[in-house]
Amino acid sequence: MPATVAAVLDAIPMPLVLVDAGQRVLAANDPAAVLFGEGLVGRTAPTFLRHPAFLDGLELCLNEGGRTTARVMAATRAGETHLSVTISPFESEGAGQGALIAFEDLTAQEQAVSMRRDFVANVSHELRTPLTALVGFIDTLRGAARDDAAARDRFLGIMEREAGRMIRLVNDLLSLSRVESEERRRPDQKVEILSLLKSALVTHREQAEGAGVALTLEAAREAVWIKADGDQLTQVFYNLIENAVKYGGAGKEVKIRLTEIDHEPVLRGPAVKIEFIDRGEGIDALHLPRITERFYRVDAHRSREKGGTGLGLAIVKHIVNRHRGRLRIVSEPGKGSNFMVILPVG
Ligand SMILES: Nc1ncnc2c1ncn2[C@@H]1O[C@H](COP(=O)(O)OP(=O)(O)O)[C@@H](O)[C@H]1O
Ligand SMILES: [Mg+2]
């Protein structure tokens, strides 16, 4: 193999494999080795990628001399990988007629497409349920319940609740998309966290009293300033307080605790930790890794019943990420949960 050919393959960042007319590998670059393992040279094509569409394409290219393409799902070093393969005729001095095989890893793209598809399906489903209920009640109000004042009141109440749920869903979707679009821009306001916490507490006092929950705030200091986006932090606090009150169990206590950390090991620097501690039902370890995904709920029916959208923690996670902070969740079924927001200071 002429040195220039190998040098060209090495200079190109996508996985490339050059084979001779007998499908034997003449050269392969580093990205190809990452995909299929070291020691490709000398092996034949079916030994590193045994896939009918790929082997048919390769044969066609070698026999007829045209460029062929194939889409294959293959088990590679990186796991199940979606590959787009382009096979082009390649003639070189010494090696004669062969083929250059270029691979493009489409796994991430495919994942993004499927996530978007799931997201649209989820949103549609979440909106359809209350809309169907509304249409049903409109029908009933026109017909059977027309002259029944008590039924009318009750149905209007339900309709109001369903409409409210749709408004909350749309608002949550809008804030999620806003947060996502800003995720790369670091927040730059000077914000005093304790005053934000205090006003979040005041805002939720009524909801907490209604649920028979005692809300308390504990902090060793009077004021803690950090660089942040005040509105977004308020959203984080609202969502976590709401959850703690909703899922924390009636008659129990919800404690918010602020502490300062001189050196946070993961953030590698000083940080402030805000804990939202409830003594409710807790979350099974099985659900914890997925709890911040959009629309993920432990009990979808109950979440909807309580007016939830399933987006609260997804919003929290994105905002904390934008602040280069951490969200830690410690929870024990039957005992309660602790949602910790850890933000870098300075
Ligand atoms: N403090 C908590 N205790 C127990 N479960 C919780 C708590 N916070 C959140 N969860 C669970 O996580 C799910 C997702 O929360 P979230 O994204 O805020 O959606 P929502 O509150 O609208 O259902 C909830 O449906 C609930 O099952
Ligand atoms: Mg919530």
XYZ file of C-alpha atoms and ligand atoms in Angstrom:
374
model
C 0.000 0.000 0.000
C 1.512 3.353 -0.989
C 2.289 5.486 2.060
C 0.320 8.425 0.660
C -2.909 6.400 0.644
C -2.472 5.422 4.292
C -1.641 9.046 5.149
C -4.812 10.266 3.449
C -6.941 7.689 5.306
C -5.372 8.758 8.597
C -6.121 12.412 7.917
C -9.850 11.823 7.459
C -11.836 11.736 10.718
C -14.486 9.197 9.677
C -13.905 5.423 9.852
C -12.381 4.230 6.552
C -11.353 0.781 5.381
C -9.622 0.012 2.091
C -10.008 -3.509 0.674
C -8.604 -5.293 -2.374
C -10.572 -7.178 -5.031
C -10.672 -10.221 -2.734
C -12.277 -8.141 0.074
C -9.071 -8.284 2.119
C -8.263 -5.193 4.176
C -5.261 -3.253 2.870
C -5.506 -0.287 5.198
C -7.758 1.099 7.906
C -7.556 4.349 9.857
C -7.831 4.905 13.629
C -11.565 5.682 13.683
C -12.141 2.334 11.932
C -10.095 0.626 14.632
C -12.229 2.355 17.283
C -15.335 0.971 15.597
C -14.226 -2.571 14.771
C -11.125 -3.156 16.908
C -7.424 -3.184 16.136
C -5.760 -5.486 13.653
C -8.064 -5.027 10.685
C -5.347 -5.191 8.040
C -5.199 -8.642 6.444
C -8.691 -9.661 7.538
C -11.566 -9.994 5.069
C -14.682 -7.869 5.114
C -17.125 -10.496 6.477
C -14.914 -11.004 9.538
C -15.330 -7.450 10.788
C -18.815 -6.627 9.550
C -21.009 -9.584 8.829
C -24.089 -7.935 7.414
C -25.902 -8.967 4.197
C -26.649 -5.428 2.969
C -23.021 -4.412 3.466
C -21.555 -7.554 1.870
C -23.955 -7.343 -1.107
C -23.008 -3.700 -1.632
C -19.328 -4.499 -1.431
C -19.639 -7.332 -3.923
C -21.609 -5.172 -6.323
C -19.036 -2.397 -6.116
C -16.115 -4.773 -6.669
C -17.810 -6.577 -9.556
C -19.477 -3.745 -11.404
C -17.389 -0.801 -10.327
C -20.112 1.590 -9.182
C -20.534 3.326 -5.816
C -22.963 1.596 -3.483
C -24.471 2.540 -0.148
C -25.998 0.543 2.668
C -27.629 1.215 6.030
C -26.753 -1.363 8.630
C -27.323 -2.003 12.311
C -24.204 -3.616 13.680
C -22.728 -4.678 16.982
C -19.515 -2.674 17.215
C -17.149 -1.753 20.025
C -19.593 1.020 20.955
C -22.551 -1.372 21.152
C -25.483 -1.455 18.740
C -24.575 1.089 16.102
C -26.523 2.553 13.190
C -24.092 2.832 10.306
C -24.409 4.446 6.936
C -21.865 2.761 4.680
C -20.585 4.161 1.372
C -18.519 1.835 -0.790
C -16.597 3.366 -3.671
C -14.348 1.751 -6.285
C -10.713 2.533 -5.565
C -7.741 1.723 -7.672
C -4.226 2.019 -6.354
C -0.775 1.276 -7.624
C 0.378 -2.127 -6.515
C -2.932 -3.253 -5.068
C -4.988 -2.937 -8.225
C -8.768 -2.618 -8.204
C -10.417 -2.494 -4.803
C -12.921 -0.539 -2.784
C -12.852 2.210 -0.175
C -15.464 1.747 2.527
C -16.534 4.808 4.510
C -18.670 4.507 7.636
C -20.813 7.151 9.232
C -22.164 6.548 12.718
C -25.800 7.641 12.730
C -26.660 6.316 16.185
C -26.850 9.711 17.902
C -28.923 11.159 15.065
C -31.320 8.211 15.123
C -31.648 8.601 18.876
C -32.439 12.296 18.524
C -35.071 11.546 15.900
C -36.692 8.880 18.018
C -36.623 11.128 21.098
C -38.365 13.857 19.144
C -40.943 11.370 17.916
C -41.623 10.146 21.459
C -41.857 13.711 22.679
C -44.461 14.697 20.090
C -46.443 11.536 20.831
C -46.320 12.291 24.567
C -47.400 15.899 24.176
C -50.257 14.889 21.886
C -51.407 12.284 24.337
C -51.231 14.670 27.297
C -53.324 17.238 25.438
C -55.816 14.800 24.007
C -56.966 13.485 27.372
C -58.226 16.823 28.770
C -59.543 17.882 25.371
C -61.596 14.715 25.071
C -62.986 15.343 28.548
C -63.902 18.929 27.626
C -65.698 17.885 24.457
C -67.586 15.220 26.399
C -68.762 17.682 29.027
C -69.827 20.235 26.437
C -72.012 17.526 24.923
C -73.485 16.652 28.303
C -74.189 20.295 29.095
C -76.008 20.689 25.803
C -78.033 17.536 26.365
C -78.753 15.623 29.546
C -77.508 18.244 32.009
C -79.099 21.203 30.271
C -81.596 21.998 32.993
C -79.767 20.510 35.936
C -78.071 23.396 37.741
C -76.158 21.207 40.197
C -74.740 18.959 37.460
C -73.880 22.002 35.382
C -71.848 23.481 38.219
C -70.044 20.262 38.832
C -69.197 19.797 35.131
C -68.038 23.380 34.767
C -65.741 22.780 37.715
C -64.214 19.746 36.016
C -63.899 21.636 32.739
C -62.094 24.429 34.508
C -59.666 21.951 36.020
C -58.965 20.261 32.684
C -58.446 23.588 30.933
C -56.107 24.628 33.738
C -54.124 21.456 33.216
C -53.695 22.232 29.527
C -52.536 25.748 30.302
C -49.993 24.405 32.788
C -48.786 21.882 30.229
C -48.315 24.525 27.561
C -46.556 26.832 30.030
C -44.223 24.038 31.125
C -43.464 23.184 27.496
C -42.648 26.808 26.795
C -40.336 27.133 29.788
C -38.644 23.875 28.907
C -37.916 25.058 25.400
C -36.718 28.440 26.681
C -34.374 26.813 29.176
C -33.069 24.427 26.542
C -32.333 27.196 24.099
C -30.356 29.077 26.767
C -28.604 26.078 28.223
C -25.240 27.004 26.755
C -25.355 30.593 27.953
C -24.118 30.956 31.507
C -26.336 32.995 33.808
C -24.805 36.315 34.852
C -27.104 38.028 37.357
C -26.074 38.481 40.966
C -28.761 36.721 42.906
C -29.451 36.370 46.616
C -30.728 32.842 47.112
C -32.257 33.087 50.577
C -34.642 35.840 49.610
C -35.714 33.793 46.578
C -36.344 30.805 48.848
C -38.307 32.912 51.300
C -40.609 34.290 48.647
C -41.056 30.815 47.116
C -42.123 29.682 50.575
C -44.627 32.507 50.923
C -46.064 31.663 47.498
C -46.623 28.049 48.530
C -47.840 28.654 52.085
C -51.476 28.335 51.082
C -50.976 25.154 49.090
C -49.009 23.668 51.983
C -51.635 24.602 54.553
C -54.316 23.134 52.317
C -52.378 19.875 52.244
C -51.715 19.988 55.975
C -47.983 20.294 55.450
C -45.653 22.358 57.629
C -43.119 24.183 55.445
C -39.904 25.284 57.139
C -36.691 26.940 56.068
C -33.352 26.408 57.744
C -30.227 28.376 56.912
C -27.086 29.213 58.827
C -26.631 32.550 57.097
C -28.607 35.696 56.408
C -27.735 36.115 52.755
C -26.022 34.025 50.105
C -25.103 35.633 46.811
C -24.313 33.682 43.666
C -24.230 34.229 39.926
C -27.467 32.853 38.606
C -30.642 33.459 36.700
C -33.115 34.528 39.377
C -36.298 33.675 37.476
C -35.033 30.243 36.601
C -33.917 29.485 40.158
C -37.360 30.522 41.320
C -38.806 27.970 38.897
C -36.541 25.299 40.368
C -37.631 26.158 43.902
C -41.321 26.259 42.945
C -41.176 22.875 41.273
C -39.326 21.180 44.111
C -41.492 22.716 46.834
C -44.631 21.786 44.916
C -43.471 18.186 44.550
C -42.445 17.913 48.194
C -45.850 19.208 49.289
C -47.761 17.091 46.746
C -45.926 13.818 47.291
C -44.752 14.467 50.849
C -47.892 13.272 52.534
C -50.525 15.180 54.476
C -49.745 16.132 58.031
C -46.010 15.821 57.521
C -43.186 18.313 57.450
C -41.336 19.644 54.429
C -37.983 21.150 55.281
C -35.853 23.346 53.078
C -32.270 23.599 54.212
C -29.511 25.765 52.841
C -25.900 24.973 53.632
C -22.599 26.162 52.284
C -19.877 23.784 51.190
C -16.229 24.887 51.131
C -15.224 22.324 48.567
C -17.728 20.337 46.568
C -15.848 17.343 45.136
C -17.699 17.068 41.814
C -17.924 20.804 41.178
C -14.385 21.195 42.542
C -14.979 24.363 44.394
C -17.173 26.195 46.880
C -20.864 25.574 46.508
C -24.226 26.150 48.095
C -26.555 23.231 48.735
C -30.312 23.629 48.919
C -32.197 20.569 50.143
C -35.907 19.923 49.783
C -36.676 17.231 52.319
C -40.008 15.512 52.674
C -41.214 12.574 54.749
C -43.538 11.186 52.137
C -43.784 7.946 50.246
C -40.337 8.231 48.670
C -39.276 6.916 45.278
C -38.205 3.394 44.503
C -34.566 3.132 43.359
C -35.846 1.620 40.136
C -37.367 4.955 39.086
C -34.619 7.297 40.246
C -32.419 7.193 37.122
C -35.356 8.202 34.911
C -37.263 10.547 37.174
C -35.960 13.724 35.483
C -36.973 12.592 31.988
C -39.816 14.504 30.417
C -43.199 12.996 31.198
C -41.697 10.293 33.377
C -43.847 9.688 36.434
C -43.934 6.950 39.004
C -47.720 6.908 38.891
C -49.026 8.756 35.835
C -52.643 8.568 36.872
C -52.037 10.070 40.283
C -49.707 12.751 38.927
C -52.431 13.892 36.505
C -55.004 13.738 39.268
C -52.867 16.184 41.231
C -52.630 18.451 38.208
C -49.045 17.497 37.361
C -47.572 17.698 33.886
C -44.615 15.358 34.372
C -42.290 18.137 33.201
C -41.343 19.757 36.517
C -38.189 17.771 37.198
C -37.086 17.932 33.553
C -37.206 21.731 33.837
C -35.333 21.598 37.161
C -32.620 19.401 35.667
C -32.085 21.683 32.670
C -31.902 24.822 34.795
C -29.442 23.232 37.220
C -27.317 22.129 34.240
C -27.330 25.624 32.861
C -25.983 26.810 36.216
C -23.240 24.155 36.034
C -24.678 22.688 39.208
C -25.802 19.243 40.306
C -29.152 17.734 41.129
C -28.881 14.884 43.605
C -31.834 12.822 44.675
C -31.757 10.599 47.713
C -34.950 8.766 48.448
C -36.129 5.849 50.465
C -39.538 4.287 49.862
C -41.744 4.770 52.880
C -39.403 7.304 54.480
C -39.216 10.274 52.153
C -37.081 12.081 49.628
C -34.349 14.655 49.590
C -33.915 16.637 46.386
C -30.603 18.515 46.553
C -29.688 21.384 44.305
C -25.970 22.113 44.493
C -24.800 25.296 42.806
C -21.278 26.612 42.345
C -20.444 29.839 44.183
C -18.356 32.496 42.469
N -40.840 14.607 46.538
C -41.255 13.553 45.823
N -41.627 12.386 46.438
C -42.048 11.328 45.720
N -42.147 11.303 44.385
C -41.803 12.411 43.710
C -41.330 13.598 44.389
N -41.052 14.529 43.448
C -41.341 13.959 42.261
N -41.785 12.696 42.402
C -42.151 11.770 41.318
O -41.530 12.221 40.135
C -42.484 12.399 39.102
C -42.057 13.529 38.191
O -42.100 14.777 38.863
P -42.394 16.089 38.041
O -41.464 16.098 36.884
O -42.357 17.253 38.962
O -43.857 15.856 37.456
P -45.298 16.018 38.147
O -45.110 16.572 39.512
O -46.013 16.959 37.246
O -45.914 14.652 38.126
C -43.794 12.612 39.821
O -44.887 12.215 39.014
C -43.643 11.721 41.037
O -43.997 10.399 40.683
Mg -43.937 18.425 39.728
